[in-house]
Amino acid sequence: MGKNIWGIWNILGKNIWGIWNILYLCTQNQNVMANIVFERKIYDKMLAWKQERQGKSALLIKGARRIGKSTIVRTFAEREYKSYILIDFSMASKAVTDLFEDLMNLDFIFLRLQSIYQVVLEKRKSVIIFDEVQLLPKARQAIKYLVADGRYKYIETGSLISIKKYNRRICKAGRIFKHILFRFRGYAI
């Protein structure tokens, strides 16, 4: 009996130490791990949108839940623009959502967004991202006017089902360039 227990302990001990070693190595290489970004084919399409449309339309990235829409858009904004504001409507404050109730003073809206998110936006060199846009139909409706203003670029993200559900309530905005993001397509390191 003692031999069997020692054998089990020996196997478990080696596995636990192996797992611990892997975890340790991962924590030591956080910088390396953090810089690995999985790009998708959609990134090239986003670049084409930026170059061809030059701010004349907003980009809508829609797809199933939890497939990386927000991640790829954030990565794109960090790499391709001087600055960006990411407004996640799933957790945006009332101060942010109230800005879309009245679009009469765009200067005030842009100043408030820069103040709330503590980001300085540069005209024609910055992007504003509306993440989970289906949760605030007024923001989706505002895109038409924001794009026409021309100061900044706009990218929207949202779930397929939710956007269809909420679209019934709003006036459809013009000037939208759409891409649908599918799960497990086009990964490259």
Coordinates of N, CA and C in Angstrom, one line a residue:
M1 N 0.8 -1.2 0.0 CA 0.0 0.0 0.0 C 0.9 1.3 0.0
G2 N 1.9 1.3 0.8 CA 2.8 2.4 0.8 C 3.4 2.7 -0.5
K3 N 3.8 1.7 -1.2 CA 4.4 1.9 -2.6 C 3.4 2.5 -3.5
N4 N 2.1 2.1 -3.5 CA 1.1 2.7 -4.3 C 0.9 4.2 -4.1
I5 N 0.8 4.5 -2.8 CA 0.6 5.9 -2.4 C 1.8 6.8 -2.9
W6 N 3.0 6.2 -2.7 CA 4.2 6.9 -3.1 C 4.2 7.1 -4.6
G7 N 3.8 6.1 -5.3 CA 3.7 6.2 -6.8 C 2.8 7.3 -7.3
I8 N 1.6 7.3 -6.6 CA 0.6 8.3 -7.0 C 1.1 9.7 -6.6
W9 N 1.7 9.8 -5.4 CA 2.3 11.1 -5.0 C 3.4 11.6 -6.0
N10 N 4.2 10.6 -6.5 CA 5.3 10.9 -7.4 C 4.7 11.5 -8.7
I11 N 3.6 10.8 -9.2 CA 3.0 11.2 -10.5 C 2.4 12.6 -10.3
L12 N 1.6 12.8 -9.3 CA 0.9 14.0 -9.0 C 1.9 15.2 -8.8
G13 N 2.9 14.9 -8.0 CA 3.9 15.9 -7.7 C 4.6 16.4 -8.9
K14 N 4.9 15.5 -9.8 CA 5.6 15.9 -11.1 C 4.7 16.8 -11.9
N15 N 3.4 16.4 -12.0 CA 2.4 17.1 -12.8 C 2.2 18.5 -12.2
I16 N 2.1 18.6 -10.9 CA 1.9 19.9 -10.2 C 3.1 20.8 -10.5
W17 N 4.3 20.2 -10.3 CA 5.5 21.0 -10.5 C 5.6 21.5 -12.0
G18 N 5.2 20.6 -12.9 CA 5.2 20.9 -14.3 C 4.2 22.1 -14.6
I19 N 3.0 22.0 -14.1 CA 2.1 23.1 -14.2 C 2.6 24.4 -13.6
W20 N 3.2 24.3 -12.4 CA 3.7 25.4 -11.7 C 4.8 26.1 -12.6
N21 N 5.7 25.3 -13.2 CA 6.8 25.8 -14.0 C 6.2 26.5 -15.2
I22 N 5.2 25.9 -15.9 CA 4.6 26.6 -17.0 C 4.0 27.9 -16.6
L23 N 3.3 28.0 -15.5 CA 2.7 29.2 -15.0 C 3.8 30.2 -14.7
Y24 N 4.8 29.8 -14.1 CA 5.9 30.7 -13.7 C 6.6 31.3 -15.0
L25 N 6.8 30.4 -16.0 CA 7.4 30.9 -17.2 C 6.5 31.9 -17.9
C26 N 5.2 31.6 -17.9 CA 4.3 32.6 -18.5 C 4.3 33.9 -17.8
T27 N 4.4 33.9 -16.5 CA 4.4 35.2 -15.8 C 5.7 36.0 -16.0
Q28 N 6.8 35.2 -16.2 CA 8.1 35.9 -16.5 C 8.1 36.5 -17.9
N29 N 7.3 35.9 -18.8 CA 7.3 36.4 -20.2 C 6.1 37.2 -20.5
Q30 N 5.5 37.9 -19.6 CA 4.3 38.7 -19.8 C 4.5 39.7 -20.9
N31 N 5.7 40.3 -21.0 CA 5.9 41.3 -22.1 C 5.8 40.6 -23.4
V32 N 6.4 39.4 -23.6 CA 6.3 38.7 -24.8 C 4.9 38.3 -25.1
M33 N 4.2 37.8 -24.1 CA 2.8 37.3 -24.3 C 1.9 38.5 -24.7
A34 N 2.1 39.6 -24.1 CA 1.3 40.8 -24.3 C 1.4 41.3 -25.7
N35 N 2.6 41.1 -26.3 CA 2.8 41.7 -27.6 C 2.4 40.7 -28.8
I36 N 2.0 39.5 -28.4 CA 1.5 38.6 -29.5 C 0.0 39.0 -29.7
V37 N -0.2 39.4 -31.0 CA -1.6 39.8 -31.3 C -2.0 38.9 -32.5
F38 N -3.2 38.4 -32.3 CA -3.7 37.6 -33.4 C -4.5 38.5 -34.3
E39 N -4.0 38.6 -35.5 CA -4.7 39.5 -36.5 C -5.6 38.6 -37.4
R40 N -6.6 39.3 -37.9 CA -7.6 38.6 -38.8 C -7.5 39.2 -40.2
K41 N -8.1 38.5 -41.1 CA -8.3 39.1 -42.4 C -9.0 40.4 -42.4
I42 N -9.8 40.6 -41.4 CA -10.6 41.8 -41.3 C -9.7 43.0 -41.1
Y43 N -8.5 42.9 -40.6 CA -7.6 44.0 -40.4 C -7.3 44.7 -41.7
D44 N -7.0 43.9 -42.7 CA -6.7 44.4 -44.0 C -7.9 45.1 -44.6
K45 N -9.1 44.6 -44.4 CA -10.3 45.3 -44.9 C -10.5 46.6 -44.1
M46 N -10.1 46.7 -42.8 CA -10.2 47.9 -42.1 C -9.2 48.9 -42.6
L47 N -8.1 48.5 -42.9 CA -7.1 49.4 -43.5 C -7.6 50.0 -44.8
A48 N -8.2 49.1 -45.7 CA -8.7 49.6 -46.9 C -9.8 50.6 -46.7
W49 N -10.6 50.4 -45.7 CA -11.7 51.3 -45.4 C -11.1 52.7 -45.0
K50 N -10.1 52.6 -44.2 CA -9.4 53.9 -43.7 C -8.8 54.7 -44.9
Q51 N -8.2 54.0 -45.9 CA -7.5 54.6 -47.0 C -8.5 55.1 -48.1
E52 N -9.5 54.2 -48.3 CA -10.4 54.5 -49.4 C -11.5 55.5 -49.0
R53 N -12.1 55.3 -47.9 CA -13.2 56.2 -47.4 C -12.8 57.5 -46.8
Q54 N -11.6 57.6 -46.2 CA -11.0 58.8 -45.7 C -12.0 59.6 -44.8
G55 N -12.7 58.9 -43.9 CA -13.7 59.5 -43.0 C -15.0 59.8 -43.6
K56 N -15.3 59.4 -44.8 CA -16.6 59.7 -45.4 C -17.7 58.7 -45.0
S57 N -17.3 57.7 -44.3 CA -18.3 56.7 -43.8 C -17.8 56.1 -42.5
A58 N -18.7 55.7 -41.7 CA -18.3 55.0 -40.5 C -18.1 53.5 -40.8
L59 N -17.4 52.8 -40.0 CA -17.2 51.3 -40.2 C -18.0 50.6 -39.2
L60 N -18.8 49.7 -39.6 CA -19.6 48.8 -38.7 C -19.0 47.4 -38.7
I61 N -18.5 46.9 -37.6 CA -18.0 45.6 -37.5 C -19.1 44.8 -36.6
K62 N -19.7 43.9 -37.3 CA -20.8 43.1 -36.5 C -20.5 41.6 -36.6
G63 N -20.9 40.9 -35.7 CA -20.7 39.5 -35.6 C -21.2 38.9 -34.4
A64 N -21.0 37.6 -34.2 CA -21.5 36.9 -33.0 C -20.8 37.4 -31.8
R65 N -21.4 37.1 -30.7 CA -20.8 37.6 -29.4 C -19.5 36.9 -29.1
R66 N -18.6 37.6 -28.5 CA -17.3 37.1 -28.0 C -16.4 36.5 -29.0
I67 N -16.2 37.1 -30.1 CA -15.3 36.6 -31.2 C -14.2 37.5 -31.4
G68 N -14.1 38.6 -30.7 CA -12.9 39.5 -30.9 C -13.1 40.8 -31.6
K69 N -14.4 41.2 -31.8 CA -14.7 42.5 -32.5 C -14.0 43.6 -31.8
S70 N -14.2 43.8 -30.5 CA -13.7 44.9 -29.7 C -12.1 44.8 -29.7
T71 N -11.6 43.7 -29.6 CA -10.1 43.5 -29.5 C -9.5 44.0 -30.8
I72 N -10.0 43.5 -32.0 CA -9.4 43.9 -33.3 C -9.6 45.4 -33.5
V73 N -10.7 45.9 -33.1 CA -10.9 47.4 -33.4 C -10.0 48.2 -32.5
R74 N -9.8 47.8 -31.2 CA -8.9 48.5 -30.3 C -7.5 48.4 -30.8
T75 N -7.1 47.3 -31.3 CA -5.7 47.1 -31.9 C -5.5 48.0 -33.1
F76 N -6.5 48.0 -33.9 CA -6.5 48.8 -35.1 C -6.4 50.3 -34.8
A77 N -7.1 50.8 -33.8 CA -7.1 52.2 -33.4 C -5.7 52.5 -32.8
E78 N -5.2 51.6 -32.0 CA -3.9 51.9 -31.4 C -2.8 52.0 -32.4
R79 N -2.8 51.2 -33.5 CA -1.8 51.1 -34.5 C -1.9 52.2 -35.6
E80 N -3.2 52.5 -35.9 CA -3.4 53.3 -37.1 C -3.8 54.8 -36.9
Y81 N -4.0 55.2 -35.6 CA -4.5 56.5 -35.3 C -3.6 57.1 -34.2
K82 N -3.6 58.5 -34.2 CA -2.8 59.2 -33.2 C -3.4 59.0 -31.8
S83 N -4.8 59.0 -31.7 CA -5.5 58.8 -30.5 C -6.9 58.2 -30.8
Y84 N -7.5 57.7 -29.7 CA -8.8 57.1 -29.9 C -9.6 57.2 -28.6
I85 N -10.9 57.2 -28.7 CA -11.7 57.0 -27.6 C -12.6 55.8 -27.8
L86 N -12.6 54.9 -26.9 CA -13.5 53.7 -27.0 C -14.6 53.8 -26.0
I87 N -15.8 54.0 -26.5 CA -17.0 54.1 -25.7 C -17.7 52.7 -25.7
D88 N -17.6 52.0 -24.6 CA -18.3 50.7 -24.4 C -19.6 51.0 -23.8
F89 N -20.7 50.9 -24.6 CA -22.0 51.2 -24.1 C -22.6 50.2 -23.1
S90 N -21.9 49.1 -23.0 CA -22.4 48.1 -22.0 C -22.0 48.6 -20.6
M91 N -21.0 49.5 -20.5 CA -20.7 50.1 -19.2 C -20.4 51.6 -19.2
A92 N -20.9 52.3 -20.1 CA -20.8 53.7 -20.2 C -21.6 54.4 -19.1
S93 N -21.1 55.5 -18.6 CA -21.7 56.2 -17.6 C -22.9 57.0 -18.2
K94 N -23.8 57.4 -17.3 CA -25.0 58.2 -17.7 C -24.5 59.5 -18.4
A95 N -23.4 60.1 -17.9 CA -22.9 61.3 -18.5 C -22.5 61.1 -20.0
V96 N -22.0 59.9 -20.3 CA -21.7 59.7 -21.7 C -22.9 59.4 -22.5
T97 N -23.8 58.6 -22.0 CA -25.0 58.2 -22.8 C -25.9 59.5 -23.0
D98 N -26.0 60.4 -22.0 CA -26.8 61.6 -22.2 C -26.3 62.5 -23.3
L99 N -25.0 62.4 -23.6 CA -24.5 63.3 -24.7 C -25.2 63.0 -26.0
F100 N -25.7 61.8 -26.2 CA -26.4 61.5 -27.5 C -27.8 61.8 -27.6
E101 N -28.4 62.5 -26.5 CA -29.8 62.9 -26.5 C -30.0 64.2 -27.3
D102 N -28.9 65.0 -27.4 CA -29.0 66.3 -28.1 C -27.8 66.5 -28.9
L103 N -27.9 66.5 -30.2 CA -26.7 66.6 -31.1 C -26.5 68.1 -31.6
M104 N -27.2 69.0 -31.0 CA -27.1 70.4 -31.5 C -25.7 71.0 -31.4
N105 N -25.0 70.6 -30.3 CA -23.7 71.3 -30.1 C -22.6 70.2 -30.1
L106 N -22.1 69.9 -31.3 CA -21.1 68.8 -31.4 C -19.8 69.2 -30.7
D107 N -19.4 70.5 -30.7 CA -18.2 71.0 -30.0 C -18.3 70.5 -28.5
F108 N -19.5 70.7 -27.9 CA -19.6 70.4 -26.5 C -19.5 68.9 -26.3
I109 N -20.1 68.1 -27.2 CA -20.0 66.6 -27.1 C -18.6 66.1 -27.2
F110 N -17.8 66.7 -28.1 CA -16.4 66.2 -28.3 C -15.6 66.7 -27.1
L111 N -15.8 67.9 -26.6 CA -15.1 68.3 -25.4 C -15.4 67.5 -24.2
R112 N -16.7 67.1 -24.0 CA -17.1 66.3 -22.9 C -16.4 64.9 -23.0
L113 N -16.5 64.3 -24.2 CA -15.9 63.0 -24.4 C -14.4 63.0 -24.1
Q114 N -13.7 64.0 -24.5 CA -12.3 64.1 -24.2 C -12.0 64.3 -22.8
S115 N -12.9 65.0 -22.1 CA -12.7 65.3 -20.7 C -13.0 64.0 -19.9
I116 N -14.1 63.3 -20.2 CA -14.5 62.1 -19.5 C -13.4 61.0 -19.7
Y117 N -13.0 60.8 -20.9 CA -12.0 59.7 -21.2 C -10.6 60.1 -21.1
Q118 N -10.3 61.4 -20.8 CA -9.0 62.0 -20.7 C -8.1 61.6 -21.8
V119 N -8.6 61.9 -23.0 CA -7.9 61.7 -24.3 C -8.0 63.0 -25.1
V120 N -6.9 63.4 -25.7 CA -7.0 64.5 -26.7 C -7.2 64.0 -28.1
L121 N -8.2 64.4 -28.7 CA -8.5 63.9 -30.1 C -7.9 65.0 -31.1
E122 N -7.3 64.5 -32.1 CA -6.8 65.4 -33.2 C -7.7 65.2 -34.4
K123 N -8.0 66.4 -34.9 CA -8.9 66.3 -36.1 C -8.3 65.5 -37.3
R124 N -9.1 64.6 -37.8 CA -8.8 63.8 -38.9 C -7.7 62.8 -38.6
K125 N -7.2 62.7 -37.4 CA -6.1 61.8 -37.0 C -6.5 60.9 -35.8
S126 N -7.8 61.0 -35.4 CA -8.3 60.2 -34.3 C -9.6 59.5 -34.7
V127 N -9.9 58.5 -33.9 CA -11.1 57.7 -34.2 C -11.9 57.6 -32.9
I128 N -13.2 57.5 -33.0 CA -14.1 57.3 -31.9 C -14.8 56.0 -32.1
I129 N -14.6 55.1 -31.2 CA -15.2 53.7 -31.3 C -16.4 53.6 -30.4
F130 N -17.5 53.2 -31.1 CA -18.8 52.9 -30.3 C -18.9 51.4 -30.2
D131 N -18.5 50.9 -29.0 CA -18.5 49.4 -28.8 C -19.9 49.0 -28.2
E132 N -20.4 47.9 -28.6 CA -21.8 47.5 -28.2 C -22.8 48.6 -28.5
V133 N -22.7 49.1 -29.7 CA -23.5 50.2 -30.1 C -25.0 49.9 -30.1
Q134 N -25.4 48.6 -30.2 CA -26.8 48.3 -30.2 C -27.5 48.6 -28.9
L135 N -26.7 48.8 -27.8 CA -27.3 49.1 -26.5 C -27.7 50.6 -26.4
L136 N -27.3 51.4 -27.3 CA -27.7 52.8 -27.3 C -28.1 53.2 -28.7
P137 N -29.4 53.0 -29.1 CA -29.8 53.3 -30.5 C -29.6 54.8 -30.9
K138 N -29.6 55.7 -29.9 CA -29.4 57.1 -30.2 C -28.0 57.3 -30.7
A139 N -27.0 56.6 -30.2 CA -25.7 56.7 -30.7 C -25.5 56.2 -32.1
R140 N -26.2 55.1 -32.4 CA -26.2 54.6 -33.7 C -26.8 55.6 -34.7
Q141 N -27.9 56.2 -34.3 CA -28.5 57.2 -35.1 C -27.7 58.4 -35.3
A142 N -26.8 58.8 -34.3 CA -26.0 60.0 -34.4 C -24.8 59.9 -35.4
I143 N -24.5 58.6 -35.8 CA -23.3 58.4 -36.6 C -23.4 59.2 -37.9
K144 N -24.6 59.3 -38.5 CA -24.8 60.0 -39.8 C -24.3 61.5 -39.6
Y145 N -24.7 62.1 -38.5 CA -24.3 63.5 -38.3 C -22.9 63.7 -37.9
L146 N -22.4 62.7 -37.1 CA -21.0 62.8 -36.7 C -20.0 62.6 -37.9
V147 N -20.4 61.7 -38.8 CA -19.5 61.5 -40.0 C -19.6 62.7 -40.9
A148 N -20.8 63.3 -41.0 CA -20.9 64.5 -41.9 C -20.1 65.6 -41.3
D149 N -19.9 65.7 -40.0 CA -19.1 66.7 -39.4 C -17.7 66.7 -39.8
G150 N -17.2 65.4 -40.0 CA -15.8 65.2 -40.6 C -14.6 65.4 -39.7
R151 N -14.8 65.7 -38.4 CA -13.6 65.9 -37.6 C -12.8 64.6 -37.3
Y152 N -13.6 63.6 -37.0 CA -13.0 62.3 -36.6 C -13.5 61.1 -37.4
K153 N -12.9 60.0 -37.3 CA -13.3 58.8 -37.9 C -14.2 58.0 -36.9
Y154 N -15.0 57.1 -37.3 CA -15.9 56.4 -36.4 C -16.0 54.9 -36.8
I155 N -15.9 54.1 -35.7 CA -16.0 52.6 -35.9 C -17.1 52.2 -34.9
E156 N -18.0 51.4 -35.3 CA -19.0 50.8 -34.5 C -18.8 49.3 -34.4
T157 N -19.1 48.7 -33.2 CA -19.1 47.2 -33.1 C -20.4 46.8 -32.5
G158 N -20.9 45.6 -32.8 CA -22.1 45.1 -32.2 C -22.4 43.7 -32.6
S159 N -23.2 43.1 -31.8 CA -23.6 41.7 -32.1 C -24.6 41.6 -33.2
L160 N -24.6 40.6 -34.0 CA -25.5 40.5 -35.1 C -27.0 40.5 -34.7
I161 N -27.3 39.6 -33.7 CA -28.7 39.5 -33.3 C -29.2 40.8 -32.7
S162 N -28.3 41.4 -31.8 CA -28.7 42.6 -31.1 C -28.9 43.8 -32.0
I163 N -28.1 43.9 -33.0 CA -28.2 45.0 -33.9 C -29.5 44.9 -34.7
K164 N -29.8 43.7 -35.2 CA -31.1 43.5 -35.9 C -32.3 43.8 -35.0
K165 N -32.2 43.4 -33.7 CA -33.3 43.6 -32.8 C -33.5 45.1 -32.5
Y166 N -32.4 45.9 -32.3 CA -32.5 47.3 -32.0 C -32.7 48.2 -33.2
N167 N -32.4 47.7 -34.4 CA -32.5 48.5 -35.6 C -34.0 48.9 -35.9
R168 N -34.9 48.1 -35.4 CA -36.3 48.4 -35.7 C -36.7 49.7 -35.1
R169 N -36.1 50.1 -34.0 CA -36.5 51.3 -33.3 C -35.9 52.6 -33.8
I170 N -34.9 52.5 -34.6 CA -34.2 53.7 -35.0 C -34.3 54.0 -36.5
C171 N -34.0 55.2 -36.8 CA -33.9 55.6 -38.2 C -32.5 55.2 -38.7
K172 N -32.5 54.4 -39.8 CA -31.2 53.9 -40.2 C -30.3 55.0 -40.7
A173 N -29.1 54.9 -40.2 CA -28.1 56.0 -40.5 C -27.4 55.7 -41.9
G174 N -27.2 56.7 -42.6 CA -26.4 56.5 -43.9 C -24.9 56.5 -43.6
R175 N -24.2 56.4 -44.7 CA -22.7 56.4 -44.6 C -22.1 55.4 -43.7
I176 N -22.6 54.1 -43.8 CA -22.0 53.1 -43.0 C -21.4 52.0 -43.9
F177 N -20.2 51.6 -43.6 CA -19.5 50.6 -44.4 C -19.4 49.4 -43.5
K178 N -20.0 48.3 -43.9 CA -20.2 47.2 -43.0 C -19.2 46.0 -43.3
H179 N -18.8 45.4 -42.2 CA -18.1 44.1 -42.3 C -18.6 43.2 -41.2
I180 N -18.8 41.9 -41.6 CA -19.2 40.9 -40.6 C -18.0 40.1 -40.2
L181 N -17.8 39.9 -38.9 CA -16.7 39.2 -38.4 C -17.2 37.8 -38.0
F182 N -16.6 36.8 -38.5 CA -17.0 35.4 -38.2 C -16.0 34.7 -37.3
R183 N -16.4 33.8 -36.5 CA -15.6 33.1 -35.6 C -14.6 32.2 -36.3
F184 N -13.3 32.2 -35.9 CA -12.3 31.2 -36.4 C -11.9 31.4 -37.8
R185 N -12.0 32.6 -38.4 CA -11.6 32.8 -39.7 C -10.4 33.8 -39.8
G186 N -9.4 33.4 -40.5 CA -8.4 34.3 -40.9 C -7.4 34.6 -39.8
Y187 N -7.1 33.7 -38.8 CA -6.1 34.0 -37.8 C -4.7 33.9 -38.4
A188 N -3.9 34.8 -38.0 CA -2.5 34.8 -38.4 C -1.7 35.4 -37.2
I189 N -0.5 35.0 -37.0 CA 0.3 35.6 -35.9 C 1.2 36.6 -36.5

